[in-house]
CSV table of C-alpha atoms in Angstrom, one decimal:
chain,number,residue,atom,x,y,z
A,1,MET,CA,-26.9,-31.4,20.7
A,2,GLU,CA,-26.8,-28.2,18.7
A,3,GLN,CA,-28.5,-25.0,20.0
A,4,ASN,CA,-31.1,-25.1,17.2
A,5,ASP,CA,-32.0,-28.7,18.1
A,6,ARG,CA,-32.2,-27.8,21.8
A,7,ASP,CA,-34.4,-24.9,21.0
A,8,ARG,CA,-36.7,-27.1,18.9
A,9,VAL,CA,-37.0,-29.7,21.7
A,10,ILE,CA,-37.8,-27.0,24.2
A,11,GLU,CA,-40.4,-25.6,21.8
A,12,MET,CA,-41.9,-29.1,21.3
A,13,ALA,CA,-41.9,-29.7,25.0
A,14,TRP,CA,-43.8,-26.5,25.8
A,15,GLU,CA,-46.5,-27.3,23.1
A,16,ASP,CA,-49.4,-29.2,24.7
A,17,ARG,CA,-50.2,-31.0,21.5
A,18,THR,CA,-46.7,-32.5,21.0
A,19,PRO,CA,-46.4,-35.8,22.7
A,20,PHE,CA,-43.1,-37.1,24.2
A,21,GLU,CA,-43.3,-39.8,21.6
A,22,ALA,CA,-42.9,-37.2,18.8
A,23,ILE,CA,-39.8,-35.8,20.5
A,24,ARG,CA,-38.4,-39.3,20.8
A,25,LEU,CA,-39.1,-40.0,17.1
A,26,GLN,CA,-37.5,-36.8,15.9
A,27,PHE,CA,-34.6,-36.4,18.3
A,28,GLY,CA,-34.2,-39.7,20.0
A,29,LEU,CA,-34.8,-38.3,23.5
A,30,SER,CA,-36.8,-40.2,26.1
A,31,GLU,CA,-39.3,-38.4,28.4
A,32,SER,CA,-36.7,-38.4,31.2
A,33,ALA,CA,-34.1,-36.9,28.9
A,34,VAL,CA,-36.5,-34.2,27.9
A,35,ILE,CA,-37.3,-33.4,31.5
A,36,ALA,CA,-33.5,-33.3,32.3
A,37,LEU,CA,-33.0,-30.9,29.3
A,38,MET,CA,-35.8,-28.7,30.4
A,39,ARG,CA,-34.5,-28.6,34.0
A,40,ARG,CA,-31.1,-27.7,32.8
A,41,GLU,CA,-32.1,-25.1,30.2
A,42,LEU,CA,-35.0,-23.3,31.8
A,43,LYS,CA,-35.1,-21.0,34.8
A,44,ARG,CA,-36.3,-22.8,37.9
A,45,SER,CA,-39.7,-21.0,37.9
A,46,SER,CA,-40.3,-21.8,34.2
A,47,PHE,CA,-39.4,-25.4,34.7
A,48,ASN,CA,-41.8,-25.7,37.6
A,49,LEU,CA,-44.6,-24.1,35.5
A,50,TRP,CA,-43.9,-26.5,32.7
A,51,ARG,CA,-43.9,-29.6,35.0
A,52,LYS,CA,-47.1,-28.4,36.7
A,53,ARG,CA,-48.8,-28.0,33.3
A,54,VAL,CA,-47.6,-31.4,31.9
A,55,ASN,CA,-48.8,-33.2,35.0
A,56,SER,CA,-52.1,-31.3,35.3
A,57,GLY,CA,-54.0,-33.2,32.7
A,58,VAL,CA,-54.4,-30.1,30.5
A,59,SER,CA,-51.4,-31.1,28.4
A,60,GLN,CA,-51.7,-34.1,26.0
A,61,LYS,CA,-48.0,-35.0,26.3
A,62,HIS,CA,-48.5,-38.8,26.1
A,63,ALA,CA,-49.9,-40.3,22.9
A,64,LYS,CA,-51.9,-42.9,24.9
A,65,THR,CA,-53.9,-40.2,26.8
A,66,ARG,CA,-54.4,-37.7,24.0
A,67,ASN,CA,-57.6,-37.0,22.1
A,68,PRO,CA,-57.6,-39.0,18.9
A,69,ASP,CA,-59.0,-36.0,17.1
A,70,ILE,CA,-55.6,-34.2,17.5
A,71,ALA,CA,-53.7,-35.0,14.4
A,72,ARG,CA,-50.9,-32.4,14.4
A,73,PHE,CA,-48.1,-31.8,16.8
A,74,LYS,CA,-47.8,-28.0,16.7
A,75,CYS,CA,-50.4,-25.3,17.1
A,76,SER,CA,-50.5,-22.9,14.2
A,77,LEU,CA,-50.6,-20.0,16.7
A,78,GLN,CA,-47.5,-21.1,18.7
A,79,ARG,CA,-44.6,-18.6,18.8
A,80,THR,CA,-41.2,-19.8,17.8
A,81,ILE,CA,-38.4,-20.1,20.3
A,82,THR,CA,-34.9,-19.0,19.3
A,83,LEU,CA,-31.9,-19.2,21.6
A,84,ASN,CA,-34.3,-20.1,24.5
A,85,LYS,CA,-36.3,-16.9,24.1
A,86,ILE,CA,-39.8,-16.6,22.7
A,87,SER,CA,-39.8,-14.5,19.5
A,88,LYS,CA,-42.3,-11.7,19.0
A,89,ARG,CA,-44.7,-11.8,16.0
């Protein structure tokens, strides 16, 4: 997987509105593969924060549990991630 694709998967995984199913559709990665990628690419503390958020119920990471009113995958206010660093606006 190229760095740009890896960055995009990480960006999609961080976004609460992007379900794992969208990542699978676009990149062919299962939920467990995304978790493995996040574990490998993020600092331990960042990975732990992400997992806590995904499992807390705040995140809508599974299409079955998400609000049907949410029609898009990416928040318009989300910052872009390049080379695993969040860019400034």
